[in-house]
Each structure stands twice: as C-alpha cells, then as structure tokens.
Coordinates of C-alpha atoms and ligand atoms in Angstrom, one line a residue:
M1 CA -29.0 -31.1 -36.7
M2 CA -31.3 -28.3 -37.2
K3 CA -32.1 -28.3 -33.3
K4 CA -28.4 -28.2 -32.6
K5 CA -27.8 -25.2 -34.9
L6 CA -30.7 -23.5 -33.1
I7 CA -29.3 -24.0 -29.7
T8 CA -25.8 -22.9 -30.8
G9 CA -27.3 -19.9 -32.4
I10 CA -29.1 -18.9 -29.0
A11 CA -26.2 -19.3 -27.2
T12 CA -24.1 -17.1 -29.4
L13 CA -26.9 -14.6 -29.1
L14 CA -26.8 -14.7 -25.2
L15 CA -23.3 -14.3 -25.3
G16 CA -23.3 -11.2 -27.7
V17 CA -26.2 -9.6 -25.4
S18 CA -24.0 -10.1 -22.2
L19 CA -21.1 -8.6 -24.0
L20 CA -22.9 -5.6 -25.1
T21 CA -24.6 -5.0 -21.7
G22 CA -21.2 -5.3 -20.2
C23 CA -22.1 -8.1 -17.8
G24 CA -18.8 -8.5 -16.0
S25 CA -16.9 -6.5 -18.6
K26 CA -14.3 -4.2 -17.2
S27 CA -14.1 -1.8 -20.0
E28 CA -17.0 0.3 -19.1
K29 CA -16.9 4.2 -19.2
Y30 CA -17.5 5.3 -15.5
M31 CA -20.1 8.1 -14.8
I32 CA -18.4 10.6 -12.4
A33 CA -20.3 13.5 -11.1
T34 CA -18.6 16.8 -9.7
D35 CA -19.6 20.1 -8.4
V36 CA -20.7 23.1 -10.8
T37 CA -18.9 25.8 -9.5
Y38 CA -16.0 25.1 -6.7
A39 CA -12.8 26.8 -7.7
P40 CA -10.1 26.0 -7.4
F41 CA -11.6 22.3 -7.4
E42 CA -13.8 22.2 -10.3
F43 CA -15.0 25.3 -12.5
E44 CA -15.4 26.5 -16.0
Q45 CA -12.6 28.2 -17.7
N46 CA -12.9 29.4 -21.4
G47 CA -15.5 26.8 -21.9
K48 CA -13.6 24.1 -20.4
Y49 CA -14.0 22.2 -17.1
V50 CA -10.7 22.6 -15.3
G51 CA -9.6 22.4 -11.5
I52 CA -7.6 20.3 -8.9
D53 CA -10.3 17.8 -9.1
I54 CA -10.9 17.6 -12.7
E55 CA -6.9 17.4 -13.2
L56 CA -6.3 14.8 -10.8
L57 CA -9.2 12.6 -12.1
E58 CA -7.6 13.0 -15.3
A59 CA -4.4 11.9 -14.6
I60 CA -5.5 8.9 -12.4
A61 CA -7.9 7.6 -15.2
K62 CA -4.7 7.9 -17.3
A63 CA -2.4 6.2 -15.2
E64 CA -4.9 3.4 -14.7
G65 CA -6.3 3.2 -18.1
F66 CA -9.9 3.9 -17.4
T67 CA -12.4 6.0 -19.1
Y68 CA -15.1 8.2 -17.6
E69 CA -17.8 10.8 -18.2
L70 CA -17.8 13.9 -16.1
K71 CA -21.0 15.1 -14.8
P72 CA -21.4 18.4 -13.3
M73 CA -24.4 18.7 -10.8
D74 CA -25.4 20.8 -7.8
F75 CA -23.5 19.4 -4.7
S76 CA -26.6 18.5 -2.9
G77 CA -27.5 15.7 -5.8
I78 CA -24.1 13.9 -5.8
I79 CA -24.0 11.7 -2.7
P80 CA -27.8 10.7 -3.1
G81 CA -27.0 10.2 -6.8
V82 CA -24.1 7.7 -6.0
Q83 CA -26.2 5.9 -3.3
A84 CA -29.1 5.4 -5.9
N85 CA -26.4 3.9 -8.5
Q86 CA -27.1 6.7 -10.8
L87 CA -23.4 7.5 -10.7
D88 CA -20.2 5.2 -10.4
G89 CA -18.5 7.9 -8.4
A90 CA -17.9 11.4 -7.4
I91 CA -15.0 13.9 -7.0
A92 CA -16.1 17.1 -5.6
G93 CA -14.1 18.4 -2.6
I94 CA -16.2 15.9 -0.7
S95 CA -15.3 15.8 2.9
I96 CA -14.4 12.5 4.4
T97 CA -17.3 12.4 7.5
D98 CA -18.5 9.2 9.7
E99 CA -21.9 10.0 8.8
R100 CA -21.3 9.9 4.9
K101 CA -19.4 6.6 5.6
K102 CA -22.6 4.9 6.3
S103 CA -23.7 5.4 2.7
V104 CA -20.6 5.7 0.6
D105 CA -17.1 4.3 0.4
Y106 CA -14.0 6.7 0.2
S107 CA -10.8 6.6 -1.5
N108 CA -7.7 7.4 0.5
E109 CA -7.6 11.2 1.2
Y110 CA -6.2 13.4 -1.3
F111 CA -6.6 16.8 0.0
D112 CA -6.6 18.6 3.6
S113 CA -9.5 21.0 4.0
G114 CA -11.9 22.1 6.6
V115 CA -14.9 24.7 7.1
A116 CA -14.2 28.5 7.7
I117 CA -16.6 31.2 8.5
V118 CA -16.8 33.9 6.1
A119 CA -17.9 37.4 6.5
K120 CA -17.8 40.8 4.7
A121 CA -14.5 42.3 4.4
D122 CA -15.4 45.2 6.5
S123 CA -17.2 43.0 9.2
T124 CA -16.5 43.4 12.9
L125 CA -17.2 39.9 13.5
T126 CA -14.3 37.9 14.7
G127 CA -15.2 34.5 14.9
E128 CA -18.0 31.9 15.8
S129 CA -18.3 33.5 19.3
D130 CA -19.8 36.7 17.5
L131 CA -22.7 34.8 15.8
Q132 CA -25.4 35.4 18.5
G133 CA -28.8 36.1 16.6
K134 CA -26.8 36.2 13.0
T135 CA -28.1 34.9 9.7
F136 CA -26.1 32.0 8.1
A137 CA -25.7 31.1 4.3
V138 CA -25.2 27.6 3.7
K139 CA -24.9 25.3 0.5
K140 CA -27.2 22.4 0.7
G141 CA -26.1 19.0 1.8
T142 CA -22.5 20.3 2.4
A143 CA -20.2 19.7 5.6
G144 CA -20.4 23.6 5.9
A145 CA -24.3 23.1 6.3
A146 CA -23.9 20.4 8.8
Y147 CA -21.6 22.6 11.0
A148 CA -24.0 25.6 10.6
E149 CA -27.0 23.4 11.7
S150 CA -25.2 22.0 14.5
I151 CA -24.6 25.5 16.1
L152 CA -27.8 27.1 15.0
A153 CA -29.8 26.5 18.2
K154 CA -26.6 27.8 20.6
Y155 CA -26.5 31.0 18.9
G156 CA -30.2 31.4 18.2
A157 CA -29.1 32.0 14.3
K158 CA -31.3 32.0 11.1
I159 CA -30.2 29.7 8.2
I160 CA -30.8 30.2 4.6
Y161 CA -30.0 27.6 2.0
F162 CA -28.2 27.7 -1.6
N163 CA -27.8 25.4 -4.3
D164 CA -24.3 26.4 -5.1
T165 CA -21.4 28.5 -3.6
P166 CA -21.5 31.7 -5.6
S167 CA -25.0 32.5 -4.4
M168 CA -24.1 31.6 -1.0
F169 CA -21.3 34.1 -1.1
Q170 CA -23.5 36.6 -2.8
A171 CA -26.0 36.3 0.1
V172 CA -23.0 37.4 2.3
T173 CA -21.9 40.3 0.0
S174 CA -25.5 41.7 -0.5
G175 CA -26.1 41.6 3.3
N176 CA -28.8 39.2 3.2
A177 CA -26.7 37.0 5.6
D178 CA -24.1 37.9 8.0
V179 CA -21.9 35.0 7.3
C180 CA -21.7 31.8 5.4
F181 CA -19.8 28.4 5.9
E182 CA -17.6 27.4 3.0
D183 CA -14.4 25.3 2.8
Y184 CA -11.2 27.2 3.7
P185 CA -9.4 26.5 0.5
V186 CA -12.3 27.5 -1.5
A187 CA -12.9 30.6 0.2
M188 CA -9.0 31.6 0.1
Y189 CA -8.9 30.9 -3.6
K190 CA -11.9 33.3 -4.3
F191 CA -10.2 35.9 -2.2
K192 CA -6.7 35.5 -3.8
T193 CA -8.2 36.0 -7.3
E194 CA -10.1 39.1 -6.8
T195 CA -8.8 42.5 -6.7
N196 CA -10.8 43.7 -4.1
P197 CA -12.2 41.1 -2.1
E198 CA -15.6 41.6 -0.7
L199 CA -15.3 38.7 1.8
K200 CA -13.1 37.5 4.3
V201 CA -12.4 34.3 6.7
I202 CA -13.2 35.1 10.3
G203 CA -11.3 33.2 13.2
D204 CA -9.9 29.9 12.7
K205 CA -11.1 26.9 10.7
V206 CA -13.9 25.1 12.6
T207 CA -13.4 21.8 11.3
S208 CA -10.4 20.0 9.6
T209 CA -11.6 17.3 7.2
P210 CA -9.7 15.8 4.1
Y211 CA -11.5 15.3 0.8
G212 CA -12.0 11.9 -0.5
F213 CA -13.4 10.5 -4.0
I214 CA -16.6 8.3 -3.5
V215 CA -18.6 5.3 -4.8
K216 CA -21.4 3.7 -3.6
K217 CA -21.1 1.8 -0.4
G218 CA -20.0 -1.7 -0.9
A219 CA -20.8 -1.6 -4.8
N220 CA -17.8 -0.4 -6.6
A221 CA -14.5 -1.6 -4.9
E222 CA -13.0 -1.9 -8.4
L223 CA -13.5 1.6 -9.0
L224 CA -12.2 2.6 -5.9
A225 CA -8.9 0.6 -6.2
K226 CA -8.2 2.1 -9.5
F227 CA -8.5 5.7 -8.0
N228 CA -6.3 4.8 -4.9
A229 CA -3.5 3.1 -7.1
G230 CA -3.7 5.9 -9.6
L231 CA -3.7 8.6 -7.0
A232 CA -0.3 6.9 -5.4
K233 CA 1.2 6.9 -9.0
V234 CA 0.4 10.5 -9.7
K235 CA 2.0 11.5 -6.2
A236 CA 5.1 9.5 -6.9
S237 CA 5.3 11.0 -10.5
G238 CA 4.9 14.7 -9.2
E239 CA 2.2 15.2 -11.3
Y240 CA -0.1 15.7 -7.9
D241 CA 2.4 18.6 -6.7
A242 CA 2.3 20.3 -10.1
I243 CA -1.5 20.0 -10.2
I244 CA -1.6 21.6 -6.7
A245 CA 1.0 24.1 -7.5
K246 CA -0.9 25.2 -10.6
Y247 CA -4.0 26.3 -8.5
I248 CA -2.9 27.1 -5.3
G249 CA 0.8 27.7 -5.1
K250 CA 3.1 25.8 -3.0
Ligands
LIG301 N1 -16.4 19.7 1.3 C1 -17.8 20.0 1.4 C2 -18.6 19.0 1.6 O1 -18.2 17.8 1.3 C3 -18.4 20.9 0.3 C4 -18.2 20.1 -0.8 C5 -18.6 21.0 -2.3 O2 -19.7 22.0 -1.9 N2 -18.4 20.6 -3.4 O3 -19.7 18.8 1.9

C-alpha cells in the first residue's frame, strides 16, 4: 500500500516537472532576436521598439496566438545565436541567401530588398565601377559585407567593419570610408527622414534579395509554420499593407 502511494507520488512529481519544463508543451514564450538600429525595420522611438519587422511580428503573433520576448542585439550575433539554439527565431531584415540556408530555415519572404552602395551626398562616384582603391565600410555579418568582400580584391579596395548601421554610415559621413554597403530601403529611409541628407545611393542596387524570418535549421518547424500562417493572414487582412504604408508609404 505504502509502496503504491510512493510510486503514484513519484509519477505525479515527474509529470509536474515535465509540464513545468515545457517538455512537449506548446505554450512557451519564444525568444526572438532583432537588430538594434535598423530603421525602418526595427528602431527605438520614444523609448519603444518600433518598425516594420516589429509590427509585423506583433500582428502575426496575435493572429496565431503565440507569445514572444524580443531580444534586440547586434546583427552579427543573430544567426550564430539562432544556430546555437540560444534564440528561437529572428526577424531583422534578414536577407534570404543560399549560404545561410545551410544553417537556418527561412519563412516565406515578406519584403523585397537588396544591397545598395552609399556615398557622401557630394561624391563624384557614380557606381561600382568607380570603386578602384576605395575604402569600404560594412556592418559585420551582413549581406552587404559579403558583397563588399566579394569585390574587394577586384578593386584593390580596403574594408572597415562596424557593429551597427549608424556607425557604418558615420564612417562615410566623416570621410573615414568612401562608401558603405547597406540595404536599399534602409538607406532610402535614412535619406527621406533627414532634412539635409549627407549621404546618397550611387548606381543601381547590386543585389536583389528578399527578407525572411529565420529559425534554427531543422529545429523549429512549428514556429516557422506559425509565422507563415500568420503572414498569410495579415496580408489578407490588409494589416501588412498598413504597416508598410506607415513606414515607407505606398
Ligand atoms: N539584410 C542584411 C542581411 O541580412 C542586413 C540585415 C541587418 O543589418 N539587420 O545581412
């Protein structure tokens, strides 16, 4: 009798522990990383985190009924953090590339983007062909950095690395670098919101790459499915268009 009670007690305890640790439970709070200063996708405004990615994630989570905690961090830590399972997912204007597909799974694409070359507003440089012997500023771990690295030898150029977009832009403004490589919508948003833009895009976009939400490869199909289902819902409801219009216009 005593023994049976004990066994029942242990079984109840184990069940309780497995519920507490969320073993198999679907009601967890996802840890989702984002970039720190990446307007119009994520940035701080009046002490609040706002932007296209932030509002899109909010709308998708609401539509799908999941909760999450936002973790703003330097972009270079995001993909490694997802791979190492320290983060459940990330939304940070992340370009969909074949290289990254080896280590992360992407959602359906949610925004068209691509890398542009940015120079000082009064620069005489007109595009990539003028970059011989120039100094490039890039942000660590980005698609822009990968593109700059791929043409570095060809143009005998120098490269300087930064942790965030504002410091990278600043390097060009101050003349420490001749150009930087940043996603077109991010560069355009910066110019649009300034009265006297000190920088400009030169030439055409050098790549064309959409953005996707990411999770660790092969490890979080559930969150990915929720993101995709939610994305379809917010597109159908018009919420998606409203968010884009709010930050970029029609
Ligand atoms: N779209 C670029 C990339 O994925 C940059 C993203 C970012 O800086 N947040 O590499």
